[in-house]
Each structure stands twice: as structure tokens, then as C-alpha cells.
Amino acid sequence: MIRILSRYIILFVLTLLVLAAMSFSLAYLFPGDVLTNLTGITAQNDIQRNALIKQFRLDSGYLVQFGYYLNELFAGNWGYSFISGLPLRDEIGLALPATIELASYAMLLAIVIGIPVGCYAGLRSYTPADYGINSASMVGYSFPVFWLALLFILVFSLELNIVPLSGRISLLFDIPDKTGFILLDILLADNIDRSLAFKDALQHLLLPTLAISTITTASMIRLTRRSVIDVLNRPYIAAARSRGLSRWQIFFRHILRNALLPILPLMAIQITTLITNAMIVETLFSWPGIGNWLIQAIYQRDYPALRVGMLAVASMVITLTILIDLFNRLIDPSREKYERATV
Amino acid sequence: MPMLDIKNLTLEIDNGTSRVKALDKVDLTVNSGEIRALVGESGSGKSLIVSAISGALPPQFHITADRMSWNGESLLSMSTEQRREIMRRDIAVVFQNPITAMDPSATLGEQLEESIPDELVKGKWFWQRRQSRRKSAISTVHKVGIKHHRHYLNAYPHQIPTDIGQKFMIAMALISQPKLLIADDPTRGMETTTKTQVLKLLTRLNQTRSLSILFISHDLLAISSMAHTMTVLYCGQSVESGRMKMLRKRPLHPYTKALLDSAPSFRKDLPPKSILPNMDGIIPSLKHVPIGCRLGPRCPRAQKDCVITPAVRRIHDHTYSCHFPLHMEKL
């Protein structure tokens, strides 16, 4: 157990180190002054410039610079934005939870809908019901997410006018930022009508969540269906049938667990797609998340913001992937004890 | 009256364009308290018969039979629920490959305990019932010759050796106290001592509990030591069936004779360094089954009439289907 854990921790640390190295090298790769790219501060005169060079060890070798860079990352000094001049850590601290919130609701929806529907289609494989579900999920899977989001806006916001167009919550509510997750913040906030604010936030959440989760749900249905069909053809299901177990007993004791175990690592792969989609959808709905923030940074050539933003998103994806793989390892009895950890 | 009575069982496989008869009018009966052996080469359809009886056939297999009954009740016309009840209480199956026939994500103990029918579990409350289940699991595991029950009941299928897995399959079959045990090659891949143990166990169960056994194997030595009656299958056709003694003494079908001759332990008259007699050719694949008697192309006694499927003929309780049987001049 400790060996497995330590393997995963080593893998995690090494991957993060490589990511940090890449993010550091971006300061050199981006056009413009290295010092400005690294700090986000444009030096006004030579004295300030020399002081900054000294502080960031730019007069020493690359390794020393990288060491100082890592040190600063851990200390929470991630540099300043060109545009707003604010510390990047605070900006990301606001934007990243918003994206995580959106993505996790979409994932939750995909799991709650996708797995039962996929199981149903798998159990009824090659019947009209299965064909219907399968083609619906194929259609859902083929929608480009940006087009779907625009369509939702057009139909539900502009034509039917039942949900708000953009943003996270109506400006009428003043929600103090505590956790970064809007629904939690509303529950923690004082002096507002919580149920009204909650309803408003849910209305804002509805369209972006639906737009992201359509694709994830569709792929979840397809994965589950395939896996259930595979398990149904295994000899142990025939053996369980010949032992006279009822259909429900077979499903819950033998099919479900064996079908879900191989899906879990595939879900980890879905997370990347999910977050990418979330970033696209955020831009369309003006959701104040990391995707929207990064797009703004790209438009404004905010190199320090791009450098740190990329590191933050990549670290989040790596963390989730490794955590899911570790979880899968812990619950799957058939996986080798000394199999190597992978991302 | 036989317990399991199968008459003219035909199994057709739909392969898209045409239908292939994987089993062609197979007759099989198992009487109460008898050990019947079912022998045949690989590919002769032995395991298909097992799946047909247990009802675990894929949907593209079409099954027809004049009679397929269990204690007088037709297995083909009864509801799925009734069939399930029979499989749960009366018939138990030991599958060929024990490791794949067990759920890889559940411990052996869990799988063993779920095979116990409810009426065999004592106690009113769930903890009493759980204890009772555990107890009968442990005693069954001991009965089939596994000593370290604590270790193996908590193990997963991939962690155990094949022979233990096979014994577990037998335990799983026996724990529901069935009337008929269908053993599909239960001694495959076992070394001789373990094999003897398993065979002894099956024989003992047959004698003490009068458990009927349908024993499917190609190990003639094992069969001849324990079986009372034998049915020989060739390429989906039942060629000869009768009491073990009769078949060994005077096989009527050329295939049975070839099968028995190919086992050196049955031949006392075999001179040293002589070539072991065998039948030329191999069993035809399902794509190219010959018409009429399927043994035709390989049979040393084949004649023109063999392109017509021979009818089943009967001498007392010895049935055979051959136009030109052996040893007829003596009878």
C-alpha cells in the first residue's frame, strides 16, 4: 500500500516539476523582455531593473533561476498581470474555482445520466431501444460544443427568454467570495435572500452546464454500453446464469462492478476534454472562469498570466488524473500490486 | 423414468447467410443416481449440450428438440423463472475453465455464498443467516478438499491456482445440493493426484447422496473407472450410447471402437513398439460438415448408404446409429 502510494506521489511530483520547468522556459520563449515576462512588472528605470534582475537571480545560471522560480511558486508569488497589475495568484484563485464548479456539475450530470442509460442500452443491446439511445448519444457526441452553446443562447435566452444570457449570478446579489464556488458562497453569505440567490445562480448555471455535459454524457453512455456488452459476453455471466441467479442479482453483483472498473480510467481521460469544453463555453457565457480569463490574457498578450495560467490548469488536470487512477487501483482487486503508476 | 431426458436435440447456429447444425439430433438421458459419461473429440459439441441444458445460449443459437425434459417437465416450454428455479435448486454445472467462469471482482467466498438457495440458510435475522452461509461455505470447501478455507475464501479468482479454482467450481455446484451435476471437463489441466481426488469425490457423492452426474470429458481412463453409462458424440451427432461395460466389450459403432483403441491403457493385447491405431483425418469443422453420417469420410467401413443419416437402432439399452455396425455377426 505504502509502495503504491509512494509511487504515485513520486510520479506526481516529477510531472509537476516538468510542468514548472516548461512554464519557466516560457518566460524565455515568449517574445519580449525575459524579466518582464517572468515578473509581470515593467521596470521604470535602470535601478529598479537591476534590483529585479538581482531578485530573480537573472544574473546567475538557469538552474539557479529555476530554483528561485520554484521557490517563489511555492511561496505564492506567481508574478503580476501586465494588464490589471494585480497578483496573478488572486486572479487565478477567483477564476479556477469557477471553472472547477462548472466542470464538476457537468461531470456529475454526465455520471448521473450517462451510466444508468448506458447500462440500460448495454443490457438491451441490439434492440430498438439500444439503437435509439446509441444514435442519440452519437448525435450528442458530434455537436461542436461552441455551436451547441450558441444555439442554447439563441433558443433559451434570446427567443424563449427563460434563462439569463451570461455571467454567474445577477448583479443584484452581492455575494462575498469565500470558497470560490458560487453555490457554497450563497449558502455561507449573510444579509441576502438565499433561496432567491440560489435560484438565480442555478438559472445562470443551467445553460453552460448543459452545453458541456451533453458531450460528456454522450461519451459516458457509449463507454458504459460497450463495457456492459463486453461483460455480458464473459463466461462468468453465463456461469452465474447457470447457477440460477435472478437478473437483478446478476446485474448488481456481477455486471455493474465489472463494467464500471474499466470505465474509471477512461473517465480520467474525459476530464481533459471536459475542462477544455468548459473553457470554451465559459468564453461564450462570460463565465468568470479560467478559460475566459486565459482567452482575455491571450488577446491582451499578457505573458505572465499565460505562463501561470497554463501551469495552474495543467496541474489541476494532472492531479485529478492521478487521483482517479489511484482510486481505481485501490478498488480494483485484479490490478497487479506492483504495476507501475502512470498518468 | 430418466431425470434428464433429451431426444433429438438440434442446435442451429445462424451465421448470417445460412444455418449450421452444430448439434444434429442428439439423444441423451441421465437416470437418477447414475453417472453418465459424454465423450467425444474436441469440437464434437459436448460443451454446447451443457449450455443448451443450462439455458446459457447466445441468441443466435436456435434450439429445437422433440423432448427435453427434467423430471417430466419440459425445459423448453417452461417460463424463464421456472427454468431458473430448476437451475438454482436441481441442476448444477461445473464449467470447463474455472478461472474465467468466476467473477474477477468478487472474492471466492462471496461467489460461493451467493449460490446457496435461501431454504438451505438457517436463521431468521440477517446476521444469523450470514453466519449460516459462511458455515456451509466453509464445510463445502473442506468437502471438496481445500484445507486453507480462510485464505481461499477471501482470495480473488486471479490469485488462485487452476486446480483450486476447479475445486471451487465443484464446491459452488455442490453447495446448492443439486440432484444432477453436469461436470464439463472438471479435471482438465490437473495433475494425476488432484485428478484422482476430484474423481473420487464425485464418485463418493454419487454413492452417498445418489447424485446423478453427467460427466463430460475426453479422459477415457477416468471415465471408465467411474461412469456407469456412456454416450459417444461425434461432430454433433450421438453415435452410440449404452452401458459402459457393454461399450467397452463390444462397441458397435466404428467411431467408438477407434476411440477406445486409441487409449493404450485399454489394450492388453498391444505388442511392444507397435503403432497405436488411430482413425485417419480430423473432425470436420462446422463449415464443412459431411451429409448423412458425419463420420463417413473417415470411417473405415463406410459405404454408399452412409450418405443417408442412419436411424437410431436399439438392442436392449444399447443404442447406436450406424448402417454397418461392428460385431453384428456375433449377435
XYZ file of C-alpha atoms in Angstrom:
674
model
C 0.000 0.000 0.000
C 2.716 2.449 1.038
C 4.725 1.401 -2.011
C 1.794 2.144 -4.300
C 1.179 5.494 -2.651
C 4.826 6.485 -2.820
C 4.986 5.522 -6.487
C 2.050 7.779 -7.232
C 3.491 10.617 -5.162
C 6.852 10.376 -6.950
C 5.100 10.384 -10.311
C 3.011 13.366 -9.275
C 5.968 15.409 -8.047
C 8.069 14.628 -11.123
C 5.258 15.574 -13.505
C 4.678 18.833 -11.675
C 8.402 19.552 -11.800
C 8.453 19.084 -15.563
C 5.417 21.342 -15.866
C 7.098 24.000 -13.743
C 10.220 23.765 -15.913
C 8.125 24.248 -19.046
C 6.312 27.197 -17.514
C 9.674 28.711 -16.540
C 11.041 28.239 -20.052
C 8.012 30.081 -21.417
C 9.448 33.297 -19.982
C 12.351 32.863 -22.417
C 10.256 31.565 -25.292
C 7.679 34.353 -25.287
C 8.621 37.435 -27.274
C 9.781 40.459 -25.330
C 11.872 41.003 -22.262
C 12.548 37.929 -20.104
C 12.394 39.942 -16.920
C 9.011 41.413 -17.804
C 7.650 38.036 -18.858
C 8.789 36.474 -15.616
C 7.663 39.141 -13.176
C 4.897 40.973 -14.963
C 6.439 44.250 -13.800
C 7.782 46.665 -16.406
C 10.838 48.297 -14.881
C 10.634 52.072 -14.919
C 14.360 52.800 -14.637
C 17.714 51.066 -14.515
C 17.871 50.989 -10.749
C 14.582 49.148 -10.449
C 15.584 46.891 -13.336
C 18.879 45.933 -11.713
C 17.158 45.290 -8.426
C 14.623 42.996 -10.112
C 17.377 41.140 -12.011
C 19.179 40.607 -8.767
C 15.999 39.489 -7.016
C 15.045 36.995 -9.697
C 18.657 35.743 -9.991
C 18.684 36.533 -13.714
C 22.408 37.245 -13.443
C 23.092 33.608 -12.402
C 22.721 30.344 -14.336
C 19.437 28.861 -15.489
C 19.320 26.284 -12.708
C 19.629 28.917 -10.005
C 16.936 30.959 -11.734
C 14.691 27.897 -11.889
C 15.346 27.151 -8.230
C 14.318 30.669 -7.287
C 11.284 30.373 -9.593
C 10.138 27.190 -7.859
C 10.683 28.804 -4.501
C 8.533 31.758 -5.479
C 5.824 29.444 -6.878
C 5.609 27.622 -3.569
C 5.608 30.847 -1.619
C 2.626 32.009 -3.660
C 4.350 34.842 -5.530
C 3.275 33.992 -9.032
C 4.057 37.378 -10.535
C 1.751 40.175 -11.653
C -0.582 40.571 -14.572
C 0.504 43.026 -17.281
C -2.942 44.340 -17.730
C -4.601 44.584 -14.349
C -1.401 44.789 -12.334
C -2.962 42.512 -9.745
C -1.157 39.498 -8.263
C -1.816 36.506 -10.559
C -2.442 34.236 -7.618
C -5.502 36.225 -6.594
C -6.848 36.318 -10.142
C -6.421 32.554 -10.616
C -7.801 31.977 -7.150
C -11.004 33.604 -8.347
C -11.140 32.088 -11.821
C -10.104 28.466 -11.261
C -12.836 27.532 -8.717
C -15.461 28.893 -11.113
C -14.241 26.510 -13.809
C -13.973 23.597 -11.409
C -17.520 24.288 -10.251
C -18.874 24.293 -13.790
C -16.910 21.202 -14.818
C -17.846 19.223 -11.745
C -21.562 19.879 -12.177
C -21.275 18.818 -15.792
C -19.377 15.671 -14.787
C -21.942 14.902 -12.102
C -24.750 15.265 -14.602
C -22.887 13.069 -17.080
C -22.400 10.331 -14.480
C -25.947 10.501 -13.129
C -27.479 10.304 -16.588
C -24.794 8.521 -18.610
C -24.146 5.443 -16.509
C -27.763 4.290 -15.953
C -28.701 4.990 -19.574
C -25.545 3.268 -20.797
C -26.257 0.232 -18.618
C -29.808 0.073 -19.931
C -28.597 0.253 -23.538
C -25.952 -2.390 -22.848
C -28.418 -4.794 -21.252
C -30.862 -4.276 -24.109
C -28.081 -4.410 -26.692
C -29.078 -4.635 -30.357
C -32.744 -3.858 -29.742
C -34.620 -0.758 -30.948
C -34.202 0.869 -27.520
C -30.457 0.366 -27.719
C -30.263 1.674 -31.269
C -32.260 4.747 -30.250
C -30.014 5.527 -27.280
C -26.916 4.804 -29.286
C -27.812 7.087 -32.151
C -28.950 9.839 -29.772
C -25.619 9.669 -27.984
C -23.803 9.664 -31.311
C -25.635 12.832 -32.304
C -24.912 14.409 -28.915
C -21.278 13.443 -29.202
C -20.939 15.037 -32.626
C -22.150 18.521 -31.632
C -19.322 21.038 -31.549
C -19.557 22.492 -28.071
C -19.195 26.153 -29.139
C -22.036 25.773 -31.648
C -24.252 23.992 -29.140
C -23.669 26.720 -26.567
C -24.523 29.416 -29.114
C -27.652 27.509 -30.082
C -28.700 27.272 -26.430
C -28.198 31.000 -26.019
C -30.207 31.693 -29.145
C -33.110 29.437 -28.216
C -33.368 29.665 -24.438
C -32.061 33.143 -23.735
C -32.933 35.225 -26.776
C -36.052 33.536 -28.167
C -37.745 31.991 -25.151
C -36.149 34.329 -22.629
C -36.323 31.854 -19.762
C -32.709 31.845 -18.597
C -30.158 34.649 -18.305
C -27.654 35.163 -21.055
C -24.334 35.413 -19.286
C -22.484 35.675 -16.030
C -22.557 33.740 -12.846
C -25.228 35.480 -10.834
C -27.371 38.561 -11.152
C -25.583 41.791 -10.192
C -28.301 42.494 -7.645
C -26.792 39.960 -5.303
C -23.616 40.849 -3.543
C -22.022 37.515 -2.693
C -18.783 37.748 -0.722
C -16.180 35.388 -2.129
C -15.226 32.754 0.413
C -14.790 29.354 -1.248
C -14.892 30.428 -4.878
C -17.826 28.108 -5.546
C -20.898 30.239 -6.106
C -23.476 27.843 -4.637
C -21.428 27.343 -1.486
C -20.788 31.061 -1.201
C -24.502 31.767 -1.355
C -25.131 29.322 1.456
C -22.408 30.983 3.512
C -23.422 34.559 2.727
C -25.325 36.712 5.185
C -27.782 39.536 4.613
C -29.236 38.214 1.343
C -32.303 36.230 0.375
C -30.511 32.922 -0.019
C -33.250 30.960 -1.776
C -33.707 33.721 -4.329
C -29.964 33.987 -4.923
C -29.682 30.209 -5.175
C -32.408 30.066 -7.769
C -30.779 32.842 -9.741
C -27.379 31.131 -9.631
C -28.913 27.830 -10.763
C -30.536 29.604 -13.692
C -27.172 31.035 -14.667
C -25.573 27.612 -14.298
C -28.150 25.744 -16.354
C -27.119 26.523 -19.922
C -23.325 26.251 -19.604
C -23.639 23.016 -17.625
C -25.984 21.522 -20.197
C -23.749 22.571 -23.074
C -20.679 20.946 -21.529
C -22.393 17.864 -20.197
C -24.089 16.935 -23.484
C -20.830 15.704 -24.958
C -19.543 14.127 -21.770
C -22.872 12.374 -21.155
C -22.880 11.040 -24.707
C -19.400 9.604 -24.407
C -20.232 8.216 -20.976
C -23.264 6.400 -22.399
C -21.151 4.923 -25.170
C -18.375 3.824 -22.831
C -20.784 2.237 -20.356
C -22.771 0.490 -23.066
C -19.657 -1.009 -24.656
C -18.317 -2.123 -21.314
C -21.621 -3.719 -20.263
C -21.855 -5.605 -23.564
C -18.292 -6.845 -23.109
C -19.026 -8.070 -19.608
C -22.260 -9.756 -20.722
C -20.283 -11.968 -23.107
C -17.869 -13.146 -20.435
C -18.087 -16.762 -19.311
C -18.689 -15.819 -15.691
C -22.008 -14.232 -16.581
C -23.064 -17.459 -18.303
C -21.866 -19.317 -15.217
C -23.849 -17.011 -12.945
C -26.922 -17.583 -15.101
C -26.466 -21.327 -14.963
C -26.347 -21.050 -11.186
C -29.885 -19.737 -11.394
C -29.315 -16.225 -10.062
C -32.010 -13.734 -10.926
C -31.399 -10.991 -13.453
C -31.107 -8.319 -10.788
C -28.692 -10.388 -8.747
C -26.535 -10.917 -11.813
C -26.668 -7.237 -12.725
C -25.813 -5.807 -9.338
C -23.377 -8.467 -8.163
C -21.535 -9.295 -11.338
C -22.207 -6.966 -14.256
C -22.173 -3.493 -12.706
C -18.877 -3.719 -10.847
C -17.026 -5.406 -13.690
C -18.410 -2.951 -16.230
C -17.556 0.151 -14.212
C -13.980 -0.799 -13.312
C -12.576 -0.329 -16.834
C -14.616 2.859 -17.337
C -12.971 4.714 -14.471
C -9.580 5.286 -16.153
C -11.404 6.352 -19.309
C -13.298 8.901 -17.214
C -9.944 10.345 -16.222
C -9.218 10.894 -19.906
C -12.619 12.570 -20.270
C -11.619 15.168 -17.689
C -9.229 16.829 -20.134
C -11.963 17.121 -22.757
C -14.373 18.311 -20.113
C -12.133 21.125 -18.927
C -11.297 22.176 -22.481
C -15.018 22.315 -23.258
C -15.659 24.195 -20.037
C -13.099 26.793 -21.085
C -14.731 27.259 -24.475
C -18.212 27.515 -23.011
C -17.070 29.998 -20.363
C -15.985 32.399 -23.045
C -19.397 32.225 -24.693
C -21.343 32.677 -21.475
C -18.925 35.247 -19.996
C -18.480 32.904 -17.084
C -15.667 34.288 -14.947
C -13.616 31.090 -15.116
C -10.071 30.239 -16.034
C -10.875 29.677 -19.697
C -12.390 33.089 -20.139
C -9.513 34.559 -18.194
C -6.896 32.807 -20.368
C -8.598 33.924 -23.564
C -8.503 37.502 -22.304
C -4.835 37.033 -21.459
C -4.134 35.777 -24.967
C -5.943 38.735 -26.538
C -4.003 41.178 -24.440
C -0.617 39.410 -24.776
C -0.491 39.039 -21.018
C 2.515 36.672 -20.990
C 2.939 36.258 -17.227
C -0.755 35.390 -16.956
C -0.468 32.818 -19.752
C 2.591 31.268 -18.129
C 0.961 30.794 -14.737
C -2.496 30.021 -16.121
C -1.150 27.147 -18.178
C 0.676 25.799 -15.137
C -2.447 26.026 -12.980
C -4.725 24.269 -15.473
C -2.175 21.559 -16.228
C -1.565 20.907 -12.534
C -5.280 20.565 -11.943
C -5.668 18.047 -14.767
C -2.646 16.042 -13.622
C -3.867 15.980 -10.033
C -7.318 14.740 -10.993
C -5.955 12.113 -13.390
C -3.541 10.701 -10.851
C -6.159 10.731 -8.100
C -8.637 8.801 -10.253
C -6.001 6.284 -11.285
C -5.011 5.806 -7.659
C -8.641 5.343 -6.677
C -9.124 2.805 -9.455
C -6.036 0.963 -8.277
C -7.389 0.832 -4.748
C -10.800 -0.572 -5.649
C -9.847 -2.939 -8.480
C -8.708 -6.251 -6.983
C -7.430 -7.651 -10.244
C -4.794 -5.000 -10.810
C -1.258 -6.047 -10.089
C 0.153 -4.892 -6.802
C 3.459 -3.769 -8.263
C 2.217 -2.428 -11.551
C 3.822 0.931 -12.317
C 1.971 4.176 -11.820
C 1.019 6.009 -15.000
C -0.621 9.265 -15.930
C -38.185 -42.623 -15.778
C -34.990 -40.743 -16.568
C -34.360 -37.462 -14.735
C -32.975 -35.635 -17.698
C -34.385 -36.800 -20.977
C -33.262 -35.274 -24.245
C -34.494 -36.568 -27.551
C -33.446 -35.271 -30.969
C -31.839 -32.107 -29.701
C -30.840 -29.954 -32.657
C -28.882 -26.763 -32.265
C -28.565 -24.465 -35.237
C -26.184 -21.545 -35.424
C -27.179 -18.589 -37.525
C -24.082 -17.244 -39.233
C -25.810 -14.530 -41.209
C -26.357 -16.316 -44.510
C -27.093 -19.902 -43.580
C -27.772 -22.103 -40.612
C -25.291 -24.707 -39.483
C -26.400 -27.644 -37.397
C -23.902 -27.704 -34.554
C -25.841 -30.495 -32.878
C -27.781 -32.901 -35.041
C -30.478 -34.957 -33.327
C -28.603 -35.772 -30.171
C -30.195 -38.150 -27.689
C -29.140 -38.099 -24.076
C -30.702 -39.424 -20.918
C -29.485 -39.302 -17.371
C -31.181 -41.593 -14.884
C -31.452 -40.889 -11.219
C -28.325 -41.928 -9.378
C -26.301 -42.702 -12.446
C -23.005 -41.378 -13.705
C -23.242 -40.848 -17.416
C -20.176 -40.052 -19.398
C -20.335 -37.940 -22.511
C -17.280 -38.416 -24.680
C -16.103 -37.070 -27.968
C -13.237 -35.242 -29.558
C -12.802 -31.522 -29.108
C -15.295 -29.769 -31.332
C -17.858 -32.532 -31.173
C -20.313 -30.286 -29.350
C -20.020 -31.550 -25.810
C -19.940 -28.118 -24.239
C -22.800 -26.964 -26.459
C -25.001 -29.614 -24.898
C -24.078 -28.252 -21.468
C -25.009 -24.713 -22.486
C -28.233 -25.953 -24.034
C -29.224 -27.695 -20.816
C -28.270 -24.777 -18.590
C -30.025 -22.309 -20.877
C -26.980 -20.077 -21.308
C -27.021 -19.934 -25.085
C -26.444 -16.753 -27.100
C -29.492 -15.503 -29.039
C -28.171 -16.524 -32.465
C -28.341 -20.196 -31.448
C -31.636 -21.867 -32.268
C -32.572 -24.870 -30.268
C -35.194 -27.452 -31.182
C -35.872 -30.792 -29.597
C -38.565 -33.429 -29.643
C -38.175 -33.774 -25.938
C -36.023 -32.003 -23.411
C -37.429 -32.592 -20.007
C -36.402 -32.507 -16.395
C -38.359 -34.954 -14.197
C -41.153 -34.944 -16.745
C -41.385 -31.164 -17.103
C -40.381 -29.802 -20.460
C -37.425 -27.435 -20.141
C -38.143 -25.773 -23.460
C -41.726 -24.745 -22.820
C -41.424 -23.625 -19.217
C -41.031 -19.979 -18.251
C -37.641 -18.416 -17.657
C -38.465 -18.125 -13.995
C -39.237 -21.845 -13.613
C -36.134 -22.738 -15.570
C -34.086 -20.503 -13.296
C -35.518 -22.215 -10.235
C -34.523 -25.622 -11.612
C -31.020 -24.400 -12.363
C -30.782 -22.921 -8.877
C -32.012 -25.919 -6.938
C -31.764 -29.097 -9.010
C -29.056 -28.824 -11.648
C -25.547 -27.552 -11.107
C -22.877 -27.004 -13.699
C -19.108 -27.146 -13.381
C -17.598 -25.230 -16.259
C -14.552 -26.056 -18.283
C -12.370 -23.111 -17.466
C -12.739 -22.276 -13.773
C -10.804 -19.011 -13.742
C -12.868 -17.320 -16.453
C -16.097 -18.765 -15.082
C -15.670 -16.776 -11.881
C -16.290 -13.084 -11.405
C -12.840 -11.413 -11.229
C -14.057 -8.612 -8.980
C -15.648 -10.705 -6.231
C -13.970 -12.929 -3.677
C -14.449 -16.666 -3.962
C -16.301 -16.676 -0.652
C -18.893 -14.185 -1.888
C -19.454 -16.160 -5.061
C -19.735 -19.403 -3.167
C -22.218 -17.966 -0.675
C -24.486 -16.460 -3.296
C -25.006 -19.919 -4.808
C -26.769 -21.147 -1.670
C -30.538 -21.263 -2.180
C -32.489 -19.462 0.530
C -34.150 -22.502 2.024
C -30.776 -24.008 2.920
C -29.846 -20.969 5.012
C -30.770 -21.222 8.670
C -31.689 -18.345 10.928
C -34.179 -15.549 10.941
C -32.050 -12.419 11.131
C -29.526 -11.387 8.563
C -26.516 -11.860 10.852
C -27.648 -15.388 11.679
C -28.207 -16.079 8.022
C -24.794 -14.669 7.163
C -23.189 -16.920 9.718
C -25.081 -19.900 8.401
C -23.979 -19.114 4.867
C -20.367 -18.791 5.970
C -20.565 -22.082 7.801
C -21.920 -24.049 4.894
C -19.393 -22.394 2.575
C -16.541 -23.499 4.806
C -17.840 -27.041 5.160
C -18.374 -27.369 1.400
C -14.885 -26.077 0.718
C -13.476 -28.670 3.108
C -15.543 -31.345 1.447
C -14.005 -30.732 -1.960
C -10.546 -30.956 -0.463
C -9.413 -27.395 0.123
C -7.791 -27.059 3.501
C -6.977 -23.377 3.878
C -10.511 -22.054 3.690
C -9.635 -18.786 5.414
C -7.116 -17.928 2.740
C -9.049 -19.081 -0.284
C -12.485 -17.769 0.657
C -11.035 -14.260 0.746
C -8.982 -14.640 -2.421
C -9.886 -13.343 -5.859
C -10.041 -15.706 -8.851
C -6.786 -14.482 -10.366
C -4.896 -15.230 -7.187
C -5.545 -18.961 -7.051
C -4.098 -21.923 -8.967
C -6.290 -23.624 -11.549
C -6.882 -26.836 -9.627
C -8.112 -24.912 -6.582
C -10.342 -22.952 -8.960
C -11.745 -26.179 -10.360
C -12.412 -27.453 -6.858
C -14.145 -24.182 -6.073
C -16.333 -24.592 -9.116
C -17.287 -28.029 -7.837
C -17.938 -26.565 -4.390
C -20.112 -23.868 -5.955
C -22.064 -26.561 -7.772
C -22.466 -28.765 -4.719
C -23.404 -26.079 -2.215
C -26.930 -25.836 -3.604
C -27.334 -29.600 -3.036
C -28.377 -30.391 -6.596
C -29.841 -33.603 -7.927
C -27.831 -33.523 -11.120
C -24.280 -32.338 -11.523
C -23.113 -31.504 -15.008
C -19.338 -31.598 -14.972
C -17.848 -30.146 -18.130
C -14.326 -31.497 -18.180
C -13.715 -30.933 -14.472
C -10.250 -32.490 -14.477
C -8.756 -30.575 -17.348
C -5.238 -29.417 -16.698
C -4.944 -31.189 -13.375
C -2.090 -33.426 -12.444
C -2.869 -37.042 -11.647
C -3.129 -36.878 -7.856
C -5.534 -33.944 -7.866
C -7.490 -35.552 -10.650
C -7.883 -38.742 -8.665
C -9.056 -36.715 -5.675
C -11.709 -34.961 -7.717
C -12.898 -38.160 -9.366
C -13.057 -39.904 -6.015
C -15.053 -37.015 -4.609
C -17.545 -37.211 -7.458
C -17.873 -40.991 -7.114
C -18.393 -40.679 -3.375
C -21.072 -38.056 -3.833
C -22.770 -40.317 -6.331
C -22.740 -43.205 -3.891
C -23.635 -41.399 -0.668
C -26.069 -38.770 -1.881
C -27.170 -40.604 -5.040
C -26.182 -37.529 -7.023
C -26.554 -38.060 -10.752
C -23.600 -36.876 -12.728
C -23.268 -36.033 -16.382
C -19.530 -36.316 -16.767
C -18.091 -34.716 -19.855
C -14.503 -35.431 -20.681
C -12.133 -36.984 -23.141
C -10.176 -38.729 -20.476
C -11.298 -42.282 -21.185
C -9.375 -43.760 -18.285
C -11.155 -41.556 -15.773
C -14.496 -42.236 -17.389
C -14.136 -45.975 -17.480
C -13.274 -46.092 -13.807
C -16.327 -44.204 -12.629
C -19.076 -43.965 -15.230
C -21.979 -46.391 -15.407
C -23.143 -45.449 -18.862
C -21.563 -43.631 -21.737
C -22.717 -41.612 -24.727
C -20.297 -41.078 -27.579
C -20.609 -37.910 -29.594
C -19.037 -37.234 -32.952
C -19.317 -33.866 -34.691
C -22.683 -33.050 -33.158
C -24.225 -36.471 -33.687
C -24.648 -39.033 -30.934
C -23.162 -42.187 -32.400
C -23.502 -44.732 -29.647
C -24.824 -44.904 -26.171
C -25.107 -47.654 -23.638
C -23.745 -49.235 -20.508
C -20.023 -48.714 -20.023
C -19.310 -52.432 -19.775
C -21.141 -53.226 -22.985
C -19.486 -50.449 -24.886
C -16.035 -51.479 -23.829
C -16.623 -55.117 -24.521
C -18.403 -54.823 -27.833
C -18.541 -51.364 -29.389
C -20.969 -51.393 -32.281
C -20.035 -48.116 -33.889
C -16.680 -47.847 -35.710
C -16.019 -44.500 -34.062
C -16.454 -45.869 -30.561
C -14.066 -48.651 -31.410
C -11.493 -46.205 -32.768
C -11.868 -44.050 -29.675
C -11.358 -46.958 -27.319
C -8.472 -48.341 -29.370
C -6.657 -45.050 -29.249
C -6.342 -45.296 -25.477
C -3.391 -47.623 -24.856
C -4.451 -48.480 -21.309
C -7.464 -50.351 -22.666
C -5.378 -52.552 -24.900
C -3.940 -55.545 -23.155
C -3.013 -57.218 -26.426
C -0.930 -54.356 -27.731
C 2.536 -55.711 -28.594
C 5.508 -53.607 -27.582
C 6.722 -50.917 -30.022
C 3.671 -51.313 -32.227
C 1.979 -48.318 -33.762
C -1.071 -47.137 -31.856
C -4.099 -47.471 -34.097
C -5.934 -44.278 -34.816
C -8.507 -43.049 -37.245
C -7.213 -41.051 -40.184
C -8.282 -37.461 -40.694
C -9.618 -34.889 -38.282
C -13.051 -33.865 -37.075
C -14.658 -31.654 -39.764
C -15.266 -28.014 -38.964
C -18.838 -26.768 -38.755
C -18.458 -25.048 -42.113
C -17.860 -28.307 -43.939
C -19.965 -30.956 -42.263
C -20.498 -34.031 -44.445
C -24.068 -35.051 -45.225
C -25.510 -38.221 -43.791
C -23.391 -39.915 -41.177
C -20.817 -37.289 -40.320
C -18.175 -39.913 -39.683
C -18.491 -41.025 -43.334
C -15.285 -39.625 -44.834
C -13.140 -41.002 -42.033
C -14.896 -44.292 -41.462
C -13.065 -47.480 -42.488
C -16.393 -49.257 -43.028
C -18.129 -46.507 -44.966
C -20.235 -47.500 -47.944
C -22.634 -45.847 -50.328
C -25.510 -45.886 -47.858
C -23.626 -43.719 -45.396
C -24.699 -40.504 -47.173
C -28.086 -41.070 -45.544
C -28.158 -40.309 -41.849
C -28.545 -43.649 -40.102
C -31.560 -44.081 -37.862
C -31.072 -44.828 -34.204
C -31.179 -48.563 -33.603
C -31.546 -50.220 -30.283
C -30.526 -53.502 -28.743
C -31.854 -53.565 -25.164
C -30.459 -50.406 -23.586
C -27.671 -50.075 -26.093
C -28.393 -47.613 -28.897
C -26.260 -46.881 -31.925
C -26.664 -45.166 -35.234
C -24.686 -46.901 -37.946
C -25.623 -48.696 -41.144
C -22.829 -51.211 -40.891
C -22.131 -51.820 -37.208
C -19.298 -53.958 -35.902
C -19.659 -57.266 -34.077
C -23.088 -57.876 -35.555
C -22.256 -61.368 -36.739
C -21.898 -62.475 -33.113
C -25.247 -61.164 -32.025
